[in-house]
C-alpha positions as protocol buffer text, in pm:
chain_id: "A"
residue {
  index: 1
  type: MET
  ca { x: 8520 y: 7998 z: 8440 }
}
residue {
  index: 2
  type: CYS
  ca { x: 8210 y: 8216 z: 8456 }
}
residue {
  index: 3
  type: LEU
  ca { x: 8103 y: 8341 z: 8115 }
}
residue {
  index: 4
  type: LEU
  ca { x: 7965 y: 8687 z: 8051 }
}
residue {
  index: 5
  type: ARG
  ca { x: 7604 y: 8706 z: 7942 }
}
residue {
  index: 6
  type: LEU
  ca { x: 7644 y: 8849 z: 7591 }
}
residue {
  index: 7
  type: HIS
  ca { x: 7421 y: 9094 z: 7414 }
}
residue {
  index: 8
  type: GLN
  ca { x: 7573 y: 9075 z: 7067 }
}
residue {
  index: 9
  type: SER
  ca { x: 7498 y: 8765 z: 6863 }
}
residue {
  index: 10
  type: GLU
  ca { x: 7840 y: 8758 z: 6700 }
}
residue {
  index: 11
  type: ARG
  ca { x: 8000 y: 8698 z: 7040 }
}
residue {
  index: 12
  type: ARG
  ca { x: 7822 y: 8375 z: 7119 }
}
residue {
  index: 13
  type: GLY
  ca { x: 8066 y: 8099 z: 7197 }
}
residue {
  index: 14
  type: THR
  ca { x: 8356 y: 8343 z: 7248 }
}
residue {
  index: 15
  type: PRO
  ca { x: 8535 y: 8300 z: 7585 }
}
residue {
  index: 16
  type: LEU
  ca { x: 8544 y: 8657 z: 7711 }
}
residue {
  index: 17
  type: THR
  ca { x: 8616 y: 8591 z: 8077 }
}
residue {
  index: 18
  type: ARG
  ca { x: 8857 y: 8397 z: 8292 }
}
residue {
  index: 19
  type: GLY
  ca { x: 8760 y: 8349 z: 8655 }
}
residue {
  index: 20
  type: LEU
  ca { x: 8511 y: 8635 z: 8664 }
}
residue {
  index: 21
  type: LYS
  ca { x: 8397 y: 8687 z: 9025 }
}
residue {
  index: 22
  type: PHE
  ca { x: 8060 y: 8846 z: 8953 }
}
residue {
  index: 23
  type: ASN
  ca { x: 7820 y: 8874 z: 8664 }
}
residue {
  index: 24
  type: ILE
  ca { x: 7875 y: 9171 z: 8435 }
}
residue {
  index: 25
  type: ASN
  ca { x: 7519 y: 9226 z: 8320 }
}
residue {
  index: 26
  type: GLU
  ca { x: 7429 y: 9383 z: 7989 }
}
residue {
  index: 27
  type: GLU
  ca { x: 7371 y: 9729 z: 8134 }
}
residue {
  index: 28
  type: LEU
  ca { x: 7716 y: 9738 z: 8295 }
}
residue {
  index: 29
  type: LEU
  ca { x: 7875 y: 9590 z: 7984 }
}
residue {
  index: 30
  type: SER
  ca { x: 7713 y: 9858 z: 7771 }
}
residue {
  index: 31
  type: ASN
  ca { x: 7832 y: 10136 z: 8003 }
}
residue {
  index: 32
  type: ILE
  ca { x: 8189 y: 10005 z: 8001 }
}
residue {
  index: 33
  type: GLU
  ca { x: 8197 y: 9969 z: 7623 }
}
residue {
  index: 34
  type: LYS
  ca { x: 8108 y: 10337 z: 7580 }
}
residue {
  index: 35
  type: SER
  ca { x: 8466 y: 10402 z: 7688 }
}
residue {
  index: 36
  type: THR
  ca { x: 8653 y: 10087 z: 7590 }
}
residue {
  index: 37
  type: GLY
  ca { x: 8494 y: 9993 z: 7261 }
}
residue {
  index: 38
  type: ARG
  ca { x: 8399 y: 9630 z: 7203 }
}
residue {
  index: 39
  type: ILE
  ca { x: 8526 y: 9409 z: 7486 }
}
residue {
  index: 40
  type: HIS
  ca { x: 8725 y: 9103 z: 7380 }
}
residue {
  index: 41
  type: GLN
  ca { x: 8809 y: 8946 z: 7717 }
}
residue {
  index: 42
  type: VAL
  ca { x: 8791 y: 9005 z: 8092 }
}
residue {
  index: 43
  type: ASP
  ca { x: 9045 y: 8841 z: 8325 }
}
residue {
  index: 44
  type: LEU
  ca { x: 9056 y: 8828 z: 8704 }
}
residue {
  index: 45
  type: LEU
  ca { x: 9394 y: 8962 z: 8817 }
}
residue {
  index: 46
  type: ASP
  ca { x: 9615 y: 8742 z: 9033 }
}
residue {
  index: 47
  type: ASP
  ca { x: 9676 y: 9024 z: 9284 }
}
residue {
  index: 48
  type: GLN
  ca { x: 9348 y: 9115 z: 9452 }
}
residue {
  index: 49
  type: GLY
  ca { x: 9286 y: 9375 z: 9722 }
}
residue {
  index: 50
  type: TRP
  ca { x: 9085 y: 9337 z: 10043 }
}
residue {
  index: 51
  type: THR
  ca { x: 8820 y: 9591 z: 9952 }
}
residue {
  index: 52
  type: SER
  ca { x: 8744 y: 9525 z: 9587 }
}
residue {
  index: 53
  type: THR
  ca { x: 8754 y: 9281 z: 9298 }
}
residue {
  index: 54
  type: VAL
  ca { x: 8991 y: 9375 z: 9016 }
}
residue {
  index: 55
  type: HIS
  ca { x: 8965 y: 9263 z: 8653 }
}
residue {
  index: 56
  type: LYS
  ca { x: 9170 y: 9338 z: 8344 }
}
residue {
  index: 57
  type: ILE
  ca { x: 8966 y: 9426 z: 8037 }
}
residue {
  index: 58
  type: SER
  ca { x: 9102 y: 9372 z: 7687 }
}
residue {
  index: 59
  type: ALA
  ca { x: 8897 y: 9579 z: 7444 }
}
residue {
  index: 60
  type: GLU
  ca { x: 8892 y: 9747 z: 7107 }
}
residue {
  index: 61
  type: ASN
  ca { x: 9043 y: 10070 z: 7243 }
}
residue {
  index: 62
  type: GLY
  ca { x: 9310 y: 9912 z: 7464 }
}
residue {
  index: 63
  type: LEU
  ca { x: 9364 y: 9759 z: 7809 }
}
residue {
  index: 64
  type: TYR
  ca { x: 9178 y: 9869 z: 8120 }
}
residue {
  index: 65
  type: ILE
  ca { x: 9130 y: 9792 z: 8488 }
}
residue {
  index: 66
  type: LEU
  ca { x: 8780 y: 9747 z: 8630 }
}
residue {
  index: 67
  type: LYS
  ca { x: 8778 y: 9781 z: 9007 }
}
residue {
  index: 68
  type: SER
  ca { x: 8449 y: 9682 z: 9172 }
}
residue {
  index: 69
  type: SER
  ca { x: 8323 y: 9709 z: 9530 }
}
residue {
  index: 70
  type: PHE
  ca { x: 8006 y: 9571 z: 9687 }
}
residue {
  index: 71
  type: LYS
  ca { x: 8009 y: 9638 z: 10064 }
}
residue {
  index: 72
  type: GLU
  ca { x: 7878 y: 9985 z: 10155 }
}
residue {
  index: 73
  type: LYS
  ca { x: 8199 y: 10092 z: 10332 }
}
residue {
  index: 74
  type: TYR
  ca { x: 8418 y: 9988 z: 10041 }
}
residue {
  index: 75
  type: ARG
  ca { x: 8182 y: 10136 z: 9784 }
}
residue {
  index: 76
  type: GLU
  ca { x: 8226 y: 10467 z: 9966 }
}
residue {
  index: 77
  type: TRP
  ca { x: 8603 y: 10429 z: 9941 }
}
residue {
  index: 78
  type: LEU
  ca { x: 8584 y: 10344 z: 9571 }
}
residue {
  index: 79
  type: LYS
  ca { x: 8371 y: 10651 z: 9504 }
}
residue {
  index: 80
  type: THR
  ca { x: 8629 y: 10866 z: 9680 }
}
residue {
  index: 81
  type: GLU
  ca { x: 8909 y: 10706 z: 9478 }
}
residue {
  index: 82
  type: ALA
  ca { x: 8720 y: 10780 z: 9158 }
}
residue {
  index: 83
  type: GLU
  ca { x: 8683 y: 11144 z: 9260 }
}
residue {
  index: 84
  type: VAL
  ca { x: 9055 y: 11172 z: 9335 }
}
residue {
  index: 85
  type: LEU
  ca { x: 9156 y: 11018 z: 9002 }
}
residue {
  index: 86
  type: LYS
  ca { x: 8906 y: 11231 z: 8812 }
}
residue {
  index: 87
  type: ASN
  ca { x: 9043 y: 11548 z: 8974 }
}
residue {
  index: 88
  type: LEU
  ca { x: 9398 y: 11443 z: 8887 }
}
residue {
  index: 89
  type: LYS
  ca { x: 9315 y: 11354 z: 8528 }
}
residue {
  index: 90
  type: GLY
  ca { x: 9551 y: 11533 z: 8290 }
}
residue {
  index: 91
  type: GLN
  ca { x: 9804 y: 11647 z: 8552 }
}
residue {
  index: 92
  type: HIS
  ca { x: 10162 y: 11516 z: 8552 }
}
residue {
  index: 93
  type: GLU
  ca { x: 10294 y: 11588 z: 8904 }
}
residue {
  index: 94
  type: ILE
  ca { x: 10140 y: 11289 z: 9081 }
}
residue {
  index: 95
  type: PRO
  ca { x: 10177 y: 10952 z: 8903 }
}
residue {
  index: 96
  type: VAL
  ca { x: 9843 y: 10769 z: 8927 }
}
residue {
  index: 97
  type: PRO
  ca { x: 9635 y: 10557 z: 8687 }
}
residue {
  index: 98
  type: PHE
  ca { x: 9437 y: 10750 z: 8426 }
}
residue {
  index: 99
  type: TYR
  ca { x: 9069 y: 10786 z: 8513 }
}
residue {
  index: 100
  type: ILE
  ca { x: 8822 y: 10661 z: 8251 }
}
residue {
  index: 101
  type: ASP
  ca { x: 8480 y: 10631 z: 8416 }
}
residue {
  index: 102
  type: TYR
  ca { x: 8289 y: 10561 z: 8736 }
}
residue {
  index: 103
  type: ILE
  ca { x: 7967 y: 10359 z: 8736 }
}
residue {
  index: 104
  type: GLU
  ca { x: 7721 y: 10323 z: 9026 }
}
residue {
  index: 105
  type: ALA
  ca { x: 7454 y: 10054 z: 9045 }
}
residue {
  index: 106
  type: ALA
  ca { x: 7206 y: 9954 z: 9315 }
}
residue {
  index: 107
  type: ASP
  ca { x: 7442 y: 9721 z: 9498 }
}
residue {
  index: 108
  type: GLN
  ca { x: 7784 y: 9773 z: 9340 }
}
residue {
  index: 109
  type: ASN
  ca { x: 8021 y: 10047 z: 9228 }
}
residue {
  index: 110
  type: HIS
  ca { x: 8280 y: 10024 z: 8950 }
}
residue {
  index: 111
  type: LEU
  ca { x: 8588 y: 10231 z: 8868 }
}
residue {
  index: 112
  type: LEU
  ca { x: 8731 y: 10205 z: 8517 }
}
residue {
  index: 113
  type: MET
  ca { x: 9089 y: 10320 z: 8460 }
}
residue {
  index: 114
  type: THR
  ca { x: 9389 y: 10252 z: 8245 }
}
residue {
  index: 115
  type: PHE
  ca { x: 9577 y: 9925 z: 8284 }
}
residue {
  index: 116
  type: GLU
  ca { x: 9937 y: 9980 z: 8397 }
}
residue {
  index: 117
  type: LYS
  ca { x: 10180 y: 9703 z: 8306 }
}
residue {
  index: 118
  type: ARG
  ca { x: 10371 y: 9700 z: 8633 }
}
residue {
  index: 119
  type: VAL
  ca { x: 10398 y: 9495 z: 8953 }
}
residue {
  index: 120
  type: THR
  ca { x: 10338 y: 9596 z: 9313 }
}
residue {
  index: 121
  type: LEU
  ca { x: 10637 y: 9678 z: 9528 }
}
residue {
  index: 122
  type: THR
  ca { x: 10538 y: 9387 z: 9754 }
}
residue {
  index: 123
  type: LYS
  ca { x: 10580 y: 9145 z: 9463 }
}
residue {
  index: 124
  type: ALA
  ca { x: 10898 y: 9315 z: 9339 }
}
residue {
  index: 125
  type: LEU
  ca { x: 11058 y: 9282 z: 9682 }
}
residue {
  index: 126
  type: ARG
  ca { x: 10952 y: 8918 z: 9704 }
}
residue {
  index: 127
  type: ASP
  ca { x: 11097 y: 8842 z: 9360 }
}
residue {
  index: 128
  type: ALA
  ca { x: 11416 y: 9046 z: 9402 }
}
residue {
  index: 129
  type: GLY
  ca { x: 11732 y: 8847 z: 9336 }
}
residue {
  index: 130
  type: SER
  ca { x: 11954 y: 9020 z: 9590 }
}
residue {
  index: 131
  type: LYS
  ca { x: 11955 y: 9243 z: 9896 }
}
residue {
  index: 132
  type: ASN
  ca { x: 12098 y: 9526 z: 9688 }
}
residue {
  index: 133
  type: GLU
  ca { x: 11802 y: 9503 z: 9451 }
}
residue {
  index: 134
  type: LYS
  ca { x: 11565 y: 9527 z: 9746 }
}
residue {
  index: 135
  type: LYS
  ca { x: 11753 y: 9828 z: 9882 }
}
residue {
  index: 136
  type: HIS
  ca { x: 11734 y: 9998 z: 9543 }
}
residue {
  index: 137
  type: LEU
  ca { x: 11358 y: 9941 z: 9535 }
}
residue {
  index: 138
  type: MET
  ca { x: 11306 y: 10081 z: 9884 }
}
residue {
  index: 139
  type: LYS
  ca { x: 11522 y: 10384 z: 9808 }
}
residue {
  index: 140
  type: SER
  ca { x: 11312 y: 10457 z: 9500 }
}
residue {
  index: 141
  type: PHE
  ca { x: 10999 y: 10417 z: 9714 }
}
residue {
  index: 142
  type: GLY
  ca { x: 11135 y: 10678 z: 9953 }
}
residue {
  index: 143
  type: LYS
  ca { x: 11211 y: 10914 z: 9664 }
}
residue {
  index: 144
  type: LEU
  ca { x: 10861 y: 10885 z: 9518 }
}
residue {
  index: 145
  type: LEU
  ca { x: 10693 y: 10938 z: 9855 }
}
residue {
  index: 146
  type: GLY
  ca { x: 10920 y: 11231 z: 9935 }
}
residue {
  index: 147
  type: ARG
  ca { x: 10827 y: 11387 z: 9604 }
}
residue {
  index: 148
  type: LEU
  ca { x: 10457 y: 11346 z: 9684 }
}
residue {
  index: 149
  type: HIS
  ca { x: 10501 y: 11505 z: 10027 }
}
residue {
  index: 150
  type: GLY
  ca { x: 10673 y: 11801 z: 9862 }
}
residue {
  index: 151
  type: THR
  ca { x: 10398 y: 11857 z: 9605 }
}
residue {
  index: 152
  type: SER
  ca { x: 10165 y: 12156 z: 9648 }
}
residue {
  index: 153
  type: SER
  ca { x: 9875 y: 12043 z: 9435 }
}
residue {
  index: 154
  type: PRO
  ca { x: 9574 y: 12272 z: 9375 }
}
residue {
  index: 155
  type: HIS
  ca { x: 9353 y: 11964 z: 9334 }
}
residue {
  index: 156
  type: PHE
  ca { x: 9313 y: 11914 z: 9711 }
}
residue {
  index: 157
  type: ASN
  ca { x: 9164 y: 12106 z: 10004 }
}
residue {
  index: 158
  type: TRP
  ca { x: 9448 y: 12233 z: 10222 }
}
residue {
  index: 159
  type: ASN
  ca { x: 9224 y: 12378 z: 10493 }
}
residue {
  index: 160
  type: ILE
  ca { x: 9146 y: 12061 z: 10687 }
}
residue {
  index: 161
  type: ASN
  ca { x: 9255 y: 11899 z: 11012 }
}
residue {
  index: 162
  type: TRP
  ca { x: 9333 y: 11551 z: 10881 }
}
residue {
  index: 163
  type: LEU
  ca { x: 9396 y: 11369 z: 11209 }
}
residue {
  index: 164
  type: GLU
  ca { x: 9080 y: 11508 z: 11367 }
}
residue {
  index: 165
  type: GLY
  ca { x: 8880 y: 11386 z: 11069 }
}
residue {
  index: 166
  type: GLU
  ca { x: 9043 y: 11042 z: 11073 }
}
residue {
  index: 167
  type: LEU
  ca { x: 8969 y: 10994 z: 11442 }
}
residue {
  index: 168
  type: LYS
  ca { x: 8603 y: 11075 z: 11379 }
}
residue {
  index: 169
  type: ARG
  ca { x: 8596 y: 10827 z: 11093 }
}
residue {
  index: 170
  type: ALA
  ca { x: 8774 y: 10566 z: 11308 }
}
residue {
  index: 171
  type: GLU
  ca { x: 8509 y: 10605 z: 11579 }
}
residue {
  index: 172
  type: ARG
  ca { x: 8234 y: 10561 z: 11322 }
}
residue {
  index: 173
  type: TYR
  ca { x: 8390 y: 10235 z: 11199 }
}
residue {
  index: 174
  type: LEU
  ca { x: 8443 y: 10123 z: 11560 }
}
residue {
  index: 175
  type: GLU
  ca { x: 8078 y: 10177 z: 11649 }
}
residue {
  index: 176
  type: ALA
  ca { x: 7972 y: 9989 z: 11335 }
}
residue {
  index: 177
  type: GLY
  ca { x: 8204 y: 9697 z: 11414 }
}
residue {
  index: 178
  type: GLU
  ca { x: 8393 y: 9746 z: 11088 }
}
residue {
  index: 179
  type: CYS
  ca { x: 8753 y: 9757 z: 11210 }
}
residue {
  index: 180
  type: ASP
  ca { x: 9014 y: 9560 z: 11405 }
}
residue {
  index: 181
  type: GLY
  ca { x: 9075 y: 9836 z: 11660 }
}
residue {
  index: 182
  type: ASP
  ca { x: 8887 y: 9841 z: 11991 }
}
residue {
  index: 183
  type: ARG
  ca { x: 8755 y: 10111 z: 12225 }
}
residue {
  index: 184
  type: VAL
  ca { x: 9060 y: 10092 z: 12454 }
}
residue {
  index: 185
  type: LEU
  ca { x: 9297 y: 10159 z: 12165 }
}
residue {
  index: 186
  type: PHE
  ca { x: 9078 y: 10438 z: 12030 }
}
residue {
  index: 187
  type: GLU
  ca { x: 9070 y: 10621 z: 12363 }
}
residue {
  index: 188
  type: LYS
  ca { x: 9447 y: 10580 z: 12392 }
}
residue {
  index: 189
  type: LEU
  ca { x: 9492 y: 10745 z: 12051 }
}
residue {
  index: 190
  type: LYS
  ca { x: 9277 y: 11039 z: 12158 }
}
residue {
  index: 191
  type: ILE
  ca { x: 9454 y: 11089 z: 12490 }
}
residue {
  index: 192
  type: ASN
  ca { x: 9810 y: 11035 z: 12364 }
}
residue {
  index: 193
  type: SER
  ca { x: 9791 y: 11241 z: 12046 }
}
residue {
  index: 194
  type: LEU
  ca { x: 10117 y: 11335 z: 11875 }
}
residue {
  index: 195
  type: PRO
  ca { x: 10249 y: 11690 z: 11847 }
}
residue {
  index: 196
  type: GLU
  ca { x: 10123 y: 11849 z: 11525 }
}
residue {
  index: 197
  type: ILE
  ca { x: 10352 y: 11889 z: 11225 }
}
residue {
  index: 198
  type: ARG
  ca { x: 10297 y: 12069 z: 10897 }
}
residue {
  index: 199
  type: GLN
  ca { x: 10049 y: 11883 z: 10682 }
}
residue {
  index: 200
  type: THR
  ca { x: 10146 y: 11780 z: 10330 }
}
residue {
  index: 201
  type: LEU
  ca { x: 9985 y: 11597 z: 10044 }
}
residue {
  index: 202
  type: ILE
  ca { x: 9969 y: 11229 z: 10147 }
}
residue {
  index: 203
  type: HIS
  ca { x: 9870 y: 10898 z: 9989 }
}
residue {
  index: 204
  type: GLY
  ca { x: 9674 y: 10783 z: 10292 }
}
residue {
  index: 205
  type: ASP
  ca { x: 9738 y: 10408 z: 10254 }
}
residue {
  index: 206
  type: CYS
  ca { x: 10096 y: 10401 z: 10137 }
}
residue {
  index: 207
  type: THR
  ca { x: 10185 y: 10036 z: 10187 }
}
residue {
  index: 208
  type: THR
  ca { x: 10409 y: 9837 z: 9954 }
}
residue {
  index: 209
  type: ASP
  ca { x: 10089 y: 9690 z: 9806 }
}
residue {
  index: 210
  type: ASN
  ca { x: 9976 y: 10031 z: 9686 }
}
residue {
  index: 211
  type: VAL
  ca { x: 10272 y: 10144 z: 9478 }
}
residue {
  index: 212
  type: MET
  ca { x: 10381 y: 9996 z: 9148 }
}
residue {
  index: 213
  type: VAL
  ca { x: 10725 y: 9918 z: 9006 }
}
residue {
  index: 214
  type: THR
  ca { x: 10846 y: 9947 z: 8649 }
}
residue {
  index: 215
  type: GLU
  ca { x: 11202 y: 9894 z: 8526 }
}
residue {
  index: 216
  type: GLY
  ca { x: 11329 y: 9850 z: 8881 }
}
residue {
  index: 217
  type: LYS
  ca { x: 11183 y: 10173 z: 9022 }
}
residue {
  index: 218
  type: VAL
  ca { x: 10873 y: 10257 z: 9222 }
}
residue {
  index: 219
  type: SER
  ca { x: 10687 y: 10484 z: 8983 }
}
residue {
  index: 220
  type: LEU
  ca { x: 10309 y: 10484 z: 9041 }
}
residue {
  index: 221
  type: PHE
  ca { x: 10059 y: 10524 z: 9324 }
}
residue {
  index: 222
  type: ILE
  ca { x: 9745 y: 10309 z: 9321 }
}
residue {
  index: 223
  type: ASP
  ca { x: 9447 y: 10272 z: 9558 }
}
residue {
  index: 224
  type: VAL
  ca { x: 9435 y: 10647 z: 9616 }
}
residue {
  index: 225
  type: ALA
  ca { x: 9104 y: 10680 z: 9803 }
}
residue {
  index: 226
  type: GLY
  ca { x: 9296 y: 10823 z: 10099 }
}
residue {
  index: 227
  type: MET
  ca { x: 9500 y: 11074 z: 9897 }
}
residue {
  index: 228
  type: THR
  ca { x: 9446 y: 11412 z: 10061 }
}
residue {
  index: 229
  type: VAL
  ca { x: 9623 y: 11674 z: 10270 }
}
residue {
  index: 230
  type: GLY
  ca { x: 9729 y: 11517 z: 10598 }
}
residue {
  index: 231
  type: ASP
  ca { x: 10004 y: 11397 z: 10829 }
}
residue {
  index: 232
  type: PRO
  ca { x: 10303 y: 11266 z: 10628 }
}
residue {
  index: 233
  type: ARG
  ca { x: 10412 y: 11053 z: 10924 }
}
residue {
  index: 234
  type: TYR
  ca { x: 10117 y: 10824 z: 10855 }
}
residue {
  index: 235
  type: ASP
  ca { x: 10245 y: 10752 z: 10503 }
}
residue {
  index: 236
  type: VAL
  ca { x: 10597 y: 10683 z: 10625 }
}
residue {
  index: 237
  type: ALA
  ca { x: 10473 y: 10447 z: 10897 }
}
residue {
  index: 238
  type: LEU
  ca { x: 10272 y: 10243 z: 10647 }
}
residue {
  index: 239
  type: ALA
  ca { x: 10553 y: 10250 z: 10391 }
}
residue {
  index: 240
  type: LEU
  ca { x: 10788 y: 10090 z: 10644 }
}
residue {
  index: 241
  type: ARG
  ca { x: 10544 y: 9854 z: 10818 }
}
residue {
  index: 242
  type: LYS
  ca { x: 10663 y: 9541 z: 10631 }
}
residue {
  index: 243
  type: VAL
  ca { x: 11036 y: 9619 z: 10642 }
}
residue {
  index: 244
  type: MET
  ca { x: 11080 y: 9795 z: 10977 }
}
residue {
  index: 245
  type: ALA
  ca { x: 11256 y: 9490 z: 11122 }
}
residue {
  index: 246
  type: ASP
  ca { x: 11517 y: 9510 z: 10844 }
}
residue {
  index: 247
  type: SER
  ca { x: 11749 y: 9799 z: 10924 }
}
residue {
  index: 248
  type: GLU
  ca { x: 11912 y: 9798 z: 10579 }
}
residue {
  index: 249
  type: LEU
  ca { x: 11584 y: 9829 z: 10391 }
}
residue {
  index: 250
  type: THR
  ca { x: 11457 y: 10091 z: 10634 }
}
residue {
  index: 251
  type: GLU
  ca { x: 11777 y: 10291 z: 10589 }
}
residue {
  index: 252
  type: ALA
  ca { x: 11751 y: 10261 z: 10211 }
}
residue {
  index: 253
  type: PHE
  ca { x: 11399 y: 10405 z: 10225 }
}
residue {
  index: 254
  type: TYR
  ca { x: 11515 y: 10702 z: 10431 }
}
residue {
  index: 255
  type: GLU
  ca { x: 11806 y: 10763 z: 10193 }
}
residue {
  index: 256
  type: GLY
  ca { x: 11551 y: 10820 z: 9922 }
}
residue {
  index: 257
  type: TYR
  ca { x: 11294 y: 10999 z: 10135 }
}
residue {
  index: 258
  type: GLU
  ca { x: 11525 y: 11269 z: 10281 }
}
residue {
  index: 259
  type: ARG
  ca { x: 11256 y: 11460 z: 10475 }
}
residue {
  index: 260
  type: PHE
  ca { x: 11241 y: 11326 z: 10831 }
}
residue {
  index: 261
  type: ARG
  ca { x: 11266 y: 11002 z: 11027 }
}
residue {
  index: 262
  type: LEU
  ca { x: 10995 y: 10858 z: 11245 }
}
residue {
  index: 263
  type: SER
  ca { x: 11045 y: 10803 z: 11615 }
}
residue {
  index: 264
  type: SER
  ca { x: 10929 y: 10469 z: 11753 }
}
residue {
  index: 265
  type: LYS
  ca { x: 10641 y: 10651 z: 11924 }
}
residue {
  index: 266
  type: GLU
  ca { x: 10527 y: 10801 z: 11593 }
}
residue {
  index: 267
  type: PHE
  ca { x: 10554 y: 10469 z: 11412 }
}
residue {
  index: 268
  type: ASN
  ca { x: 10350 y: 10288 z: 11676 }
}
residue {
  index: 269
  type: TYR
  ca { x: 10084 y: 10560 z: 11693 }
}
residue {
  index: 270
  type: PHE
  ca { x: 10008 y: 10518 z: 11324 }
}
residue {
  index: 271
  type: GLU
  ca { x: 10099 y: 10159 z: 11234 }
}
residue {
  index: 272
  type: ASN
  ca { x: 9985 y: 9988 z: 11555 }
}
residue {
  index: 273
  type: GLY
  ca { x: 9722 y: 10248 z: 11638 }
}
residue {
  index: 274
  type: LEU
  ca { x: 9528 y: 10452 z: 11385 }
}
residue {
  index: 275
  type: TYR
  ca { x: 9573 y: 10201 z: 11101 }
}
residue {
  index: 276
  type: GLU
  ca { x: 9390 y: 9937 z: 11308 }
}
residue {
  index: 277
  type: PHE
  ca { x: 9066 y: 10123 z: 11237 }
}
residue {
  index: 278
  type: PHE
  ca { x: 9102 y: 10119 z: 10859 }
}
């Protein structure tokens, strides 16, 4: 256990942290407490992402999530996520965590938001007691994603070419050596582009890790740095990537989604192609 360095004498000897992955210095602590009130404890969450470190904060004003990134690429993503959540603050159409604050330091960025007492769909599927329970979860996932794709939100720029922008970003990551994809795959994506379809609001990284379940239903989007106007086929491909081999779970998703079905070419273009660069 790594203890916080405390700045209030009455806290000395109080175990505020469990498994803290980095030092919360007094300046950061002070900035966080402007929103949370006096912090009682900070716990490292069991479920951690690839791009950030996530802690639960128990404080005077309630429970919070502190999401922190350190690598330049991931700090950029976290800043974008903070901007998305801030723009969506107070709306009720798109279920996302409630934005509290965003803090930038010299070598780390931090996003503070509400703590949501839910589990990821990945965990819910793993813990499900029956196939029917899994099918119910995937159907609710399809419903939530279909609802997002049907939302015309004024909080986003609708005058963009999403795929063109993503290919430019993919090439930048490729040249920097920051992705799994290679030059051969990138050129193949450019040459064999898919026919255009109408863009919708998308999540942008809609895997089963990035949606949350409560009371047996998928009900919340998290990790929304990629939420923008774009190609909905990308979301569907990532939503199905872990269950595509299971025809019953795939069918359950489509029963809830009700908008279109991916061809194998479309699935491979996004899941085994574009996603390799992110």
